[in-house]
Amino acid sequence: ETLQRIVSTLVNKNDEIHNFIDMLNHTISNVQVNSSNAISELDEEFDGLYSVLHEMKGSMANTIQQEEARKIQALQDQLSQCSRALESSEELLELAVQSLDIKNPVELLEVENIDWIVTVASAFRLSLKPKVSDSMTHMMVDFALEKRMLQAVKFLPVPKAPEIDVAACLVVDNCITISWRMPEEDSRIDHFVLEYRKTNFDGLPRLKGEQHWELVDYIKTTQYTLSGLKFDTKYMNLRVQACNKAVAGEYSDPVTLETKAFVFSLDSTSSHLNLKVEDTYVEWDPTGGKGQEKIKGKENKNSNTASPKRSTNSPRASARGGRDRFAGESYTVLGDTAIESGQHYWEVRAQKDCKSYSVGVTYRNPGKFDQLGKTNSSWCIHINNWLQTTFSAKHNNKAKTLDIPVPDRIGVYCDFDGGQLSFYNANSKALLHTFRTKFTQPLLPGFMIWCGGLTVSTGLQVPSAVKTLQKSENGLGGSTSSLNNVA
């Protein structure tokens, strides 16, 4: 047995060494390929630099040639002017010399104006100084600084890891704003990469069982906001890395931000048989009852074991408490997670063809024929689109008409400890109605529907606009007192 263990250990070690040799050979091959790629990229960079220098040389040479042409043209114009003046001056000189030999007074009178002619001659108005200099020193260049800069060119350094400023990070309205800074100024940083993943563990990320990192690339600033998130886990890990144009640096130390929100699914195991239920969607099905009753009957005959979904050992099963299915005209489905404390928020969107639906909360274990708002243990708002639209708040079989438009999405805010249930226009956050009472038992989200479907959005934080409205909503209790009596 000892030899067998030794043999097994040696075999395993040999396999490890073989695998390591394969990995080393693969790494050598990768080094060669990556080195070749780096040389190719280096050639491209220098070719680009040569191209820029060649273009600059051509442009500067063209400027020198234009200056040369300008000066030559100016000098040639002056040369032509001087040639014409010299020709005129030579004609006058010849005339003056000839006049010296005249002895006849009559002929002398004919040339008596020669002194005036000489005075106004162009030769005497001509500047004998070149208009331009032959110097081209102003077109000289000194690349001493640029040469030193080129000689200082090195491989780009790997950027240092950014530092996340936890105090400046913000979690609100299902958005996360994360801020970071570089440990020292680095002008070569081109962009940043942000990675995040959801987790149920506080503190440092755990390797086992974690979700994959989600990536946001090419961030040009040191702050970024992740919006439209569903907070269906308690925390989120975030980390950032800096990148220059060649290489990415190390990731920052990851931070964990709390993203807790109320999450629940619709409990299909106890919903009315005429409702077709998925996790966050319920649809009225007028033919569902008969078909499901047949299936249910077959299941009861063929199996003596309880359905996994009805298991009383799961956390959400304890919220259901083994309820029977709703029946009669109570077309109801409840959430599978109870509210026992704190402030919570969720939203509901109805299909346009919904004829009648209710949205609210109820104590656990309502009667199978109970309808939302018609008992002293349930509160809701009800929309009826049959023939004409009516909008009302219901509790303890009493209704109050709400003379306001029905919104596309309804937000539900429940403050269990504060004894408050409020409904909002989820788009504008305008208040629709508020119930005030003292909740004495855990609450479950409740939904009734007849014709059409409802979509439920969970994993939402209480919106900041709703929190602000709660501070100024102290005068509405009297207007709804008739609906808030609790037995």
Coordinates of C-alpha atoms in Angstrom, one line a residue:
E1 CA 0.0 0.0 0.0
T2 CA 2.9 2.3 0.8
L3 CA 4.5 1.6 -2.6
Q4 CA 1.1 2.1 -4.3
R5 CA 0.8 5.5 -2.6
I6 CA 4.4 6.4 -3.7
V7 CA 3.7 5.3 -7.3
S8 CA 0.4 7.3 -7.3
T9 CA 2.2 10.3 -5.9
L10 CA 5.0 10.1 -8.5
V11 CA 2.5 9.6 -11.3
N12 CA 0.6 12.8 -10.2
K13 CA 3.9 14.7 -9.8
N14 CA 5.0 13.5 -13.3
D15 CA 1.6 14.7 -14.7
E16 CA 2.1 18.1 -13.0
I17 CA 5.6 18.4 -14.4
H18 CA 4.4 17.5 -17.9
N19 CA 1.6 20.0 -17.6
F20 CA 4.1 22.6 -16.4
I21 CA 6.5 21.9 -19.2
D22 CA 3.6 22.2 -21.7
M23 CA 2.7 25.5 -20.1
L24 CA 6.4 26.7 -20.3
N25 CA 6.6 25.8 -24.0
H26 CA 3.3 27.6 -24.6
T27 CA 4.6 30.6 -22.7
I28 CA 7.8 30.6 -24.7
S29 CA 5.8 30.5 -27.9
N30 CA 3.6 33.4 -26.6
V31 CA 6.7 35.4 -25.7
Q32 CA 8.0 35.0 -29.3
V33 CA 4.7 35.9 -30.8
N34 CA 4.1 38.9 -28.5
S35 CA 7.7 40.1 -29.1
S36 CA 7.2 39.9 -32.8
N37 CA 3.9 41.9 -32.4
A38 CA 5.7 44.4 -30.3
I39 CA 8.4 44.9 -32.9
S40 CA 5.8 45.3 -35.6
E41 CA 4.0 47.9 -33.5
L42 CA 7.4 49.6 -32.8
D43 CA 8.0 49.7 -36.6
E44 CA 4.6 51.3 -37.1
E45 CA 5.2 53.9 -34.5
F46 CA 8.6 54.9 -36.0
D47 CA 7.2 54.8 -39.5
G48 CA 4.5 57.2 -38.3
L49 CA 7.2 59.4 -36.7
Y50 CA 9.2 59.3 -40.0
S51 CA 6.0 60.2 -41.9
V52 CA 5.4 63.2 -39.6
L53 CA 9.0 64.4 -39.9
H54 CA 9.0 63.9 -43.7
E55 CA 5.7 65.9 -43.9
M56 CA 7.1 68.7 -41.7
K57 CA 10.4 68.8 -43.8
G58 CA 8.4 69.2 -47.0
S59 CA 6.2 71.9 -45.5
M60 CA 9.2 73.9 -44.1
A61 CA 11.2 73.5 -47.4
N62 CA 8.2 74.8 -49.3
T63 CA 8.1 77.8 -46.9
I64 CA 11.8 78.5 -47.7
Q65 CA 11.2 78.2 -51.4
Q66 CA 8.3 80.7 -51.2
E67 CA 10.5 83.2 -49.3
E68 CA 13.2 82.7 -52.0
A69 CA 10.7 83.4 -54.8
R70 CA 9.4 86.5 -53.0
K71 CA 12.8 88.0 -52.5
I72 CA 14.0 87.2 -56.1
Q73 CA 10.9 88.7 -57.5
A74 CA 11.4 91.9 -55.5
L75 CA 15.0 92.2 -56.6
Q76 CA 14.2 91.5 -60.2
D77 CA 11.5 94.2 -60.2
Q78 CA 14.1 96.6 -58.7
L79 CA 16.7 95.5 -61.3
S80 CA 14.2 96.2 -64.2
Q81 CA 13.5 99.6 -62.7
C82 CA 17.3 100.4 -62.5
S83 CA 17.9 99.3 -66.1
R84 CA 15.2 101.6 -67.4
A85 CA 16.6 104.5 -65.4
L86 CA 20.1 103.8 -66.6
E87 CA 19.0 103.8 -70.2
S88 CA 17.3 107.2 -69.8
S89 CA 20.3 108.6 -68.0
E90 CA 22.6 107.5 -70.8
E91 CA 20.4 109.3 -73.4
L92 CA 20.5 112.5 -71.3
L93 CA 24.3 112.2 -70.9
E94 CA 24.7 112.0 -74.7
L95 CA 22.5 115.0 -75.2
A96 CA 24.4 117.0 -72.6
V97 CA 27.8 116.2 -74.1
Q98 CA 26.5 117.2 -77.6
S99 CA 25.3 120.5 -76.2
L100 CA 28.8 121.4 -75.0
D101 CA 29.9 121.7 -78.7
I102 CA 27.1 124.1 -79.7
K103 CA 28.5 127.6 -80.4
N104 CA 25.4 129.1 -82.2
P105 CA 23.3 131.2 -79.7
V106 CA 20.1 130.1 -81.5
E107 CA 20.8 126.5 -81.1
L108 CA 21.8 127.0 -77.4
L109 CA 18.3 128.4 -76.8
E110 CA 16.8 125.2 -78.0
V111 CA 18.6 123.2 -75.3
E112 CA 18.3 125.7 -72.4
N113 CA 15.8 123.5 -70.5
I114 CA 18.2 120.6 -70.4
D115 CA 19.0 121.3 -66.7
W116 CA 15.3 120.8 -65.8
I117 CA 15.1 117.6 -67.8
V118 CA 18.1 116.2 -65.9
T119 CA 16.5 117.2 -62.6
V120 CA 13.3 115.2 -63.1
A121 CA 15.0 112.2 -64.7
S122 CA 14.2 108.9 -63.1
A123 CA 17.9 108.2 -62.4
F124 CA 17.8 110.9 -59.8
R125 CA 14.7 109.5 -58.1
L126 CA 16.0 106.0 -57.9
S127 CA 16.9 104.3 -54.5
L128 CA 20.2 102.6 -54.9
K129 CA 19.6 100.2 -51.9
P130 CA 18.2 96.6 -52.4
K131 CA 14.6 96.3 -51.3
V132 CA 15.3 92.9 -49.6
S133 CA 18.2 91.2 -47.9
D134 CA 19.9 88.2 -49.3
S135 CA 20.0 86.7 -45.8
M136 CA 17.9 83.5 -45.1
T137 CA 18.9 83.1 -41.5
H138 CA 15.3 83.6 -40.3
M139 CA 14.5 80.3 -42.0
M140 CA 17.0 78.3 -40.0
V141 CA 15.8 75.7 -37.4
D142 CA 17.2 74.4 -34.2
F143 CA 16.1 70.8 -33.3
A144 CA 18.3 70.5 -30.3
L145 CA 15.3 70.3 -27.9
E146 CA 13.5 67.9 -30.2
K147 CA 16.5 65.7 -30.5
R148 CA 16.8 65.5 -26.7
M149 CA 13.1 64.6 -26.5
L150 CA 13.5 61.9 -29.1
Q151 CA 16.6 60.5 -27.3
A152 CA 14.5 60.4 -24.2
V153 CA 11.8 58.2 -25.9
K154 CA 11.4 55.0 -23.9
F155 CA 8.8 52.2 -23.6
L156 CA 5.6 53.4 -22.0
P157 CA 5.6 52.7 -18.2
V158 CA 2.9 50.5 -16.7
P159 CA 0.3 52.9 -15.1
K160 CA 0.0 52.6 -11.3
A161 CA -3.2 51.3 -9.8
P162 CA -5.9 53.9 -9.2
E163 CA -7.3 54.5 -5.7
I164 CA -11.0 54.4 -5.2
D165 CA -12.4 57.3 -3.1
V166 CA -15.0 55.4 -1.0
A167 CA -16.2 58.6 0.7
A168 CA -17.1 60.1 -2.7
C169 CA -18.9 57.0 -3.9
L170 CA -22.7 57.2 -4.0
V171 CA -25.5 54.5 -4.0
V172 CA -28.9 56.0 -4.7
D173 CA -31.9 55.4 -7.0
N174 CA -30.5 52.1 -8.2
C175 CA -27.4 53.9 -9.5
I176 CA -23.9 53.7 -8.3
T177 CA -21.5 56.6 -8.8
I178 CA -17.9 55.6 -8.2
S179 CA -15.0 58.0 -8.0
W180 CA -11.2 57.4 -8.0
R181 CA -7.9 59.2 -8.3
M182 CA -4.3 58.3 -9.4
P183 CA -1.7 58.1 -6.7
E184 CA 0.4 60.5 -8.7
E185 CA -0.1 62.7 -11.8
D186 CA 0.3 60.7 -15.0
S187 CA -0.2 62.6 -18.3
R188 CA 0.1 59.4 -20.3
I189 CA -3.2 57.9 -19.0
D190 CA -5.5 57.5 -22.0
H191 CA -8.6 56.0 -20.3
F192 CA -9.8 53.9 -17.4
V193 CA -11.6 50.6 -17.2
L194 CA -14.3 49.9 -14.6
E195 CA -15.3 46.4 -13.6
Y196 CA -18.1 45.4 -11.3
R197 CA -20.0 42.3 -10.1
K198 CA -22.8 41.5 -7.7
T199 CA -22.2 39.6 -4.6
N200 CA -24.0 38.6 -1.3
F201 CA -20.7 38.8 0.7
D202 CA -19.5 41.9 2.5
G203 CA -15.8 42.7 2.4
L204 CA -13.2 41.5 0.0
P205 CA -14.3 39.5 -3.1
R206 CA -14.4 35.8 -2.8
L207 CA -13.2 33.6 -5.6
K208 CA -15.5 30.7 -5.2
G209 CA -19.0 31.1 -6.4
E210 CA -18.6 34.7 -7.5
Q211 CA -20.2 36.1 -10.7
H212 CA -18.1 37.2 -13.6
W213 CA -16.9 40.8 -13.7
E214 CA -18.9 43.2 -15.9
L215 CA -16.8 45.7 -17.8
V216 CA -17.1 49.3 -18.8
D217 CA -14.3 50.5 -21.0
Y218 CA -12.8 53.8 -22.3
I219 CA -13.9 56.0 -19.4
K220 CA -12.2 59.4 -19.9
T221 CA -12.9 60.8 -16.5
T222 CA -12.2 59.7 -12.9
Q223 CA -15.8 59.2 -12.1
Y224 CA -18.5 57.0 -13.6
T225 CA -22.2 56.3 -12.8
L226 CA -23.7 52.9 -13.3
S227 CA -27.5 53.4 -13.8
G228 CA -30.6 51.3 -14.3
L229 CA -29.3 48.6 -12.0
K230 CA -31.4 45.9 -10.3
F231 CA -30.2 45.5 -6.8
D232 CA -31.1 41.8 -6.4
T233 CA -28.0 41.1 -4.3
K234 CA -26.8 42.8 -1.1
Y235 CA -23.5 44.2 -2.3
M236 CA -21.4 45.0 -5.4
N237 CA -17.7 44.7 -5.9
L238 CA -16.0 47.4 -8.0
R239 CA -12.4 48.0 -9.2
V240 CA -10.7 50.3 -11.7
Q241 CA -7.6 50.1 -13.8
A242 CA -5.7 52.9 -15.7
C243 CA -4.6 52.4 -19.3
N244 CA -2.2 54.3 -21.5
K245 CA -2.1 53.8 -25.3
A246 CA 0.1 50.7 -24.9
V247 CA -0.6 48.9 -21.7
A248 CA -3.1 48.5 -18.8
G249 CA -2.0 48.9 -15.2
E250 CA -2.9 46.9 -12.1
Y251 CA -6.5 47.0 -10.8
S252 CA -7.2 49.1 -7.8
D253 CA -8.0 47.4 -4.5
P254 CA -11.6 46.4 -4.9
V255 CA -14.3 48.0 -2.8
T256 CA -17.6 46.6 -1.7
L257 CA -20.7 48.9 -1.7
E258 CA -24.0 47.9 -0.1
T259 CA -26.8 47.6 -2.7
K260 CA -29.6 46.1 -0.6
A261 CA -33.1 46.4 -1.9
F262 CA -36.4 44.5 -1.6
V263 CA -36.5 41.6 -3.9
F264 CA -39.4 39.1 -4.4
S265 CA -41.0 36.9 -7.0
L266 CA -44.6 36.1 -7.6
D267 CA -45.7 33.0 -5.7
S268 CA -47.3 30.8 -8.4
T269 CA -47.9 27.9 -6.1
S270 CA -50.8 29.6 -4.3
S271 CA -52.1 31.9 -7.1
H272 CA -55.6 31.6 -8.5
L273 CA -55.8 28.9 -11.2
N274 CA -56.9 31.4 -13.7
L275 CA -53.6 33.3 -13.4
K276 CA -50.6 32.4 -15.5
V277 CA -47.6 33.4 -13.2
E278 CA -43.9 33.8 -13.9
D279 CA -41.3 35.3 -11.5
T280 CA -42.3 38.9 -12.1
Y281 CA -45.2 38.7 -14.5
V282 CA -48.8 37.6 -14.0
E283 CA -51.4 37.2 -16.8
W284 CA -55.1 36.4 -16.6
D285 CA -56.0 33.1 -18.3
P286 CA -59.7 32.4 -18.5
T287 CA -59.0 28.7 -19.5
G288 CA -56.2 28.1 -17.1
G289 CA -58.3 26.7 -14.2
K290 CA -59.7 23.6 -15.9
G291 CA -56.4 22.6 -17.5
Q292 CA -54.4 23.2 -14.3
E293 CA -57.0 21.3 -12.2
K294 CA -56.5 18.3 -14.4
I295 CA -52.7 18.5 -14.2
K296 CA -53.0 19.0 -10.4
G297 CA -55.2 15.9 -10.1
K298 CA -52.7 13.8 -12.1
E299 CA -49.9 15.0 -9.9
N300 CA -51.8 14.1 -6.7
K301 CA -52.5 10.6 -8.0
N302 CA -49.0 9.9 -9.3
S303 CA -46.9 11.3 -6.5
N304 CA -47.0 11.3 -2.8
T305 CA -44.1 13.7 -2.4
A306 CA -44.5 17.4 -2.0
S307 CA -43.4 19.7 -4.8
P308 CA -40.0 21.4 -4.2
K309 CA -41.6 24.7 -4.7
R310 CA -44.0 24.0 -1.8
S311 CA -41.2 22.9 0.5
T312 CA -41.7 24.5 4.0
N313 CA -37.9 24.4 4.6
S314 CA -37.1 27.2 2.2
P315 CA -37.0 30.8 3.5
R316 CA -39.7 32.0 1.1
A317 CA -41.9 29.0 1.8
S318 CA -42.1 30.2 5.4
A319 CA -43.6 33.5 4.0
R320 CA -46.2 31.5 2.1
G321 CA -47.1 29.3 5.1
G322 CA -48.5 26.5 3.0
R323 CA -51.5 28.5 1.7
D324 CA -54.2 27.0 -0.4
R325 CA -54.7 28.5 -3.9
F326 CA -57.0 31.5 -4.2
A327 CA -60.3 30.7 -5.6
G328 CA -63.7 32.1 -6.7
E329 CA -63.4 35.7 -8.0
S330 CA -60.2 36.3 -6.0
Y331 CA -57.9 36.4 -9.0
T332 CA -54.9 37.0 -6.7
V333 CA -51.2 36.3 -6.5
L334 CA -48.9 37.3 -3.7
G335 CA -45.2 37.9 -3.4
D336 CA -43.1 35.2 -1.9
T337 CA -41.1 37.4 0.5
A338 CA -42.6 39.0 3.6
I339 CA -42.0 42.5 4.8
E340 CA -41.3 42.5 8.6
S341 CA -39.4 45.8 9.0
G342 CA -37.8 48.7 7.2
Q343 CA -38.7 50.7 4.1
H344 CA -39.3 49.1 0.8
Y345 CA -40.3 50.0 -2.8
W346 CA -41.4 48.2 -5.9
E347 CA -43.2 49.1 -9.2
V348 CA -46.0 47.7 -11.3
R349 CA -46.8 48.2 -15.0
A350 CA -50.2 47.1 -16.4
Q351 CA -50.8 46.1 -20.0
K352 CA -53.0 48.4 -21.9
D353 CA -55.8 45.8 -22.2
C354 CA -56.1 45.2 -18.5
K355 CA -59.8 45.5 -17.5
S356 CA -59.4 45.4 -13.8
Y357 CA -56.4 45.1 -11.4
S358 CA -55.4 45.9 -7.8
V359 CA -52.0 46.6 -6.3
G360 CA -51.3 46.6 -2.6
V361 CA -50.3 44.5 0.5
T362 CA -51.9 42.0 2.8
Y363 CA -51.1 40.2 6.0
R364 CA -49.9 36.6 5.5
N365 CA -52.4 33.7 5.1
P366 CA -55.5 35.6 3.7
G367 CA -58.6 33.5 3.0
K368 CA -58.7 31.8 -0.3
F369 CA -61.8 33.9 -1.3
D370 CA -60.5 37.2 0.1
Q371 CA -60.0 40.1 -2.3
L372 CA -57.4 42.9 -1.8
G373 CA -58.9 45.9 0.0
K374 CA -62.1 44.1 1.0
T375 CA -60.6 42.9 4.3
N376 CA -59.3 44.7 7.4
S377 CA -55.9 43.0 6.7
S378 CA -55.2 44.3 3.2
W379 CA -54.7 47.7 1.5
C380 CA -54.6 48.5 -2.2
I381 CA -55.5 50.8 -5.0
H382 CA -57.8 49.5 -7.6
I383 CA -58.1 50.4 -11.3
N384 CA -61.2 49.4 -13.3
N385 CA -61.2 49.9 -17.1
W386 CA -64.4 48.2 -17.8
L387 CA -66.8 50.6 -19.7
Q388 CA -65.2 53.6 -18.0
T389 CA -62.1 54.0 -16.0
T390 CA -62.4 54.3 -12.2
F391 CA -59.5 54.7 -9.8
S392 CA -59.9 54.1 -6.0
A393 CA -58.1 53.3 -2.8
K394 CA -59.5 50.3 -0.9
H395 CA -59.3 48.9 2.7
N396 CA -61.7 47.0 5.0
N397 CA -64.3 46.9 2.2
K398 CA -64.3 50.7 1.9
A399 CA -63.3 52.6 -1.1
K400 CA -62.2 56.2 -1.8
T401 CA -62.3 57.5 -5.4
L402 CA -59.1 59.0 -6.6
D403 CA -59.8 61.8 -9.0
I404 CA -56.5 61.7 -10.8
P405 CA -55.2 60.1 -14.0
V406 CA -54.1 56.5 -13.8
P407 CA -50.3 56.4 -14.5
D408 CA -48.6 53.9 -16.7
R409 CA -46.4 52.6 -13.9
I410 CA -47.3 52.6 -10.2
G411 CA -44.7 52.8 -7.4
V412 CA -45.5 51.2 -4.1
Y413 CA -43.7 52.5 -0.9
C414 CA -44.1 50.6 2.3
D415 CA -42.7 51.9 5.6
F416 CA -43.5 48.9 7.9
D417 CA -42.1 50.5 11.1
G418 CA -43.7 53.9 10.3
G419 CA -47.1 52.4 9.5
Q420 CA -47.3 53.9 6.1
L421 CA -48.2 52.5 2.6
S422 CA -48.0 55.0 -0.3
F423 CA -48.7 54.8 -4.0
Y424 CA -46.9 57.0 -6.5
N425 CA -46.8 57.7 -10.2
A426 CA -43.6 55.9 -10.9
N427 CA -42.6 58.2 -13.7
S428 CA -43.2 61.6 -12.1
K429 CA -43.1 60.4 -8.4
A430 CA -46.3 62.3 -7.8
L431 CA -48.2 60.9 -4.8
L432 CA -51.4 59.0 -5.6
H433 CA -52.6 57.9 -2.1
T434 CA -51.3 57.2 1.4
F435 CA -52.6 54.7 4.0
R436 CA -51.5 55.2 7.6
T437 CA -51.9 52.5 10.2
K438 CA -49.9 50.3 12.5
F439 CA -48.9 47.1 10.9
T440 CA -49.2 44.2 13.4
Q441 CA -48.2 41.3 11.2
P442 CA -45.7 40.7 8.3
L443 CA -46.9 42.0 5.0
L444 CA -46.8 40.4 1.5
P445 CA -47.1 42.3 -1.8
G446 CA -50.5 41.5 -3.4
F447 CA -51.9 41.7 -6.9
M448 CA -55.3 41.0 -8.4
I449 CA -56.0 41.0 -12.1
W450 CA -58.8 40.3 -14.5
C451 CA -58.0 40.4 -18.2
G452 CA -54.5 41.4 -19.3
G453 CA -51.2 41.2 -17.4
L454 CA -49.0 42.9 -14.9
T455 CA -45.3 43.2 -14.8
V456 CA -43.6 43.7 -11.4
S457 CA -40.2 45.4 -10.9
T458 CA -38.3 44.5 -7.8
G459 CA -34.8 45.0 -6.5
L460 CA -35.4 48.8 -6.4
Q461 CA -34.2 51.2 -3.8
V462 CA -36.6 53.7 -2.3
P463 CA -36.2 56.6 -4.8
S464 CA -34.7 59.8 -3.4
A465 CA -37.7 61.7 -4.7
V466 CA -40.0 59.5 -2.6
K467 CA -37.9 60.0 0.5
T468 CA -38.1 63.8 0.0
L469 CA -41.9 63.6 -0.4
Q470 CA -42.2 61.6 2.8
K471 CA -40.9 64.5 4.8
S472 CA -43.6 66.8 3.7
E473 CA -46.5 64.3 3.6
N474 CA -47.8 64.7 7.2
G475 CA -51.2 66.2 6.4
L476 CA -52.7 63.4 4.4
G477 CA -53.7 61.1 7.3
G478 CA -57.1 62.8 7.9
S479 CA -58.2 62.5 4.3
T480 CA -57.8 58.8 4.3
S481 CA -58.8 58.0 7.9
S482 CA -62.0 56.3 6.7
L483 CA -59.9 53.6 5.0
N484 CA -57.2 53.1 7.7
N485 CA -59.2 51.5 10.5
V486 CA -57.6 48.3 11.6
A487 CA -59.4 45.7 13.7

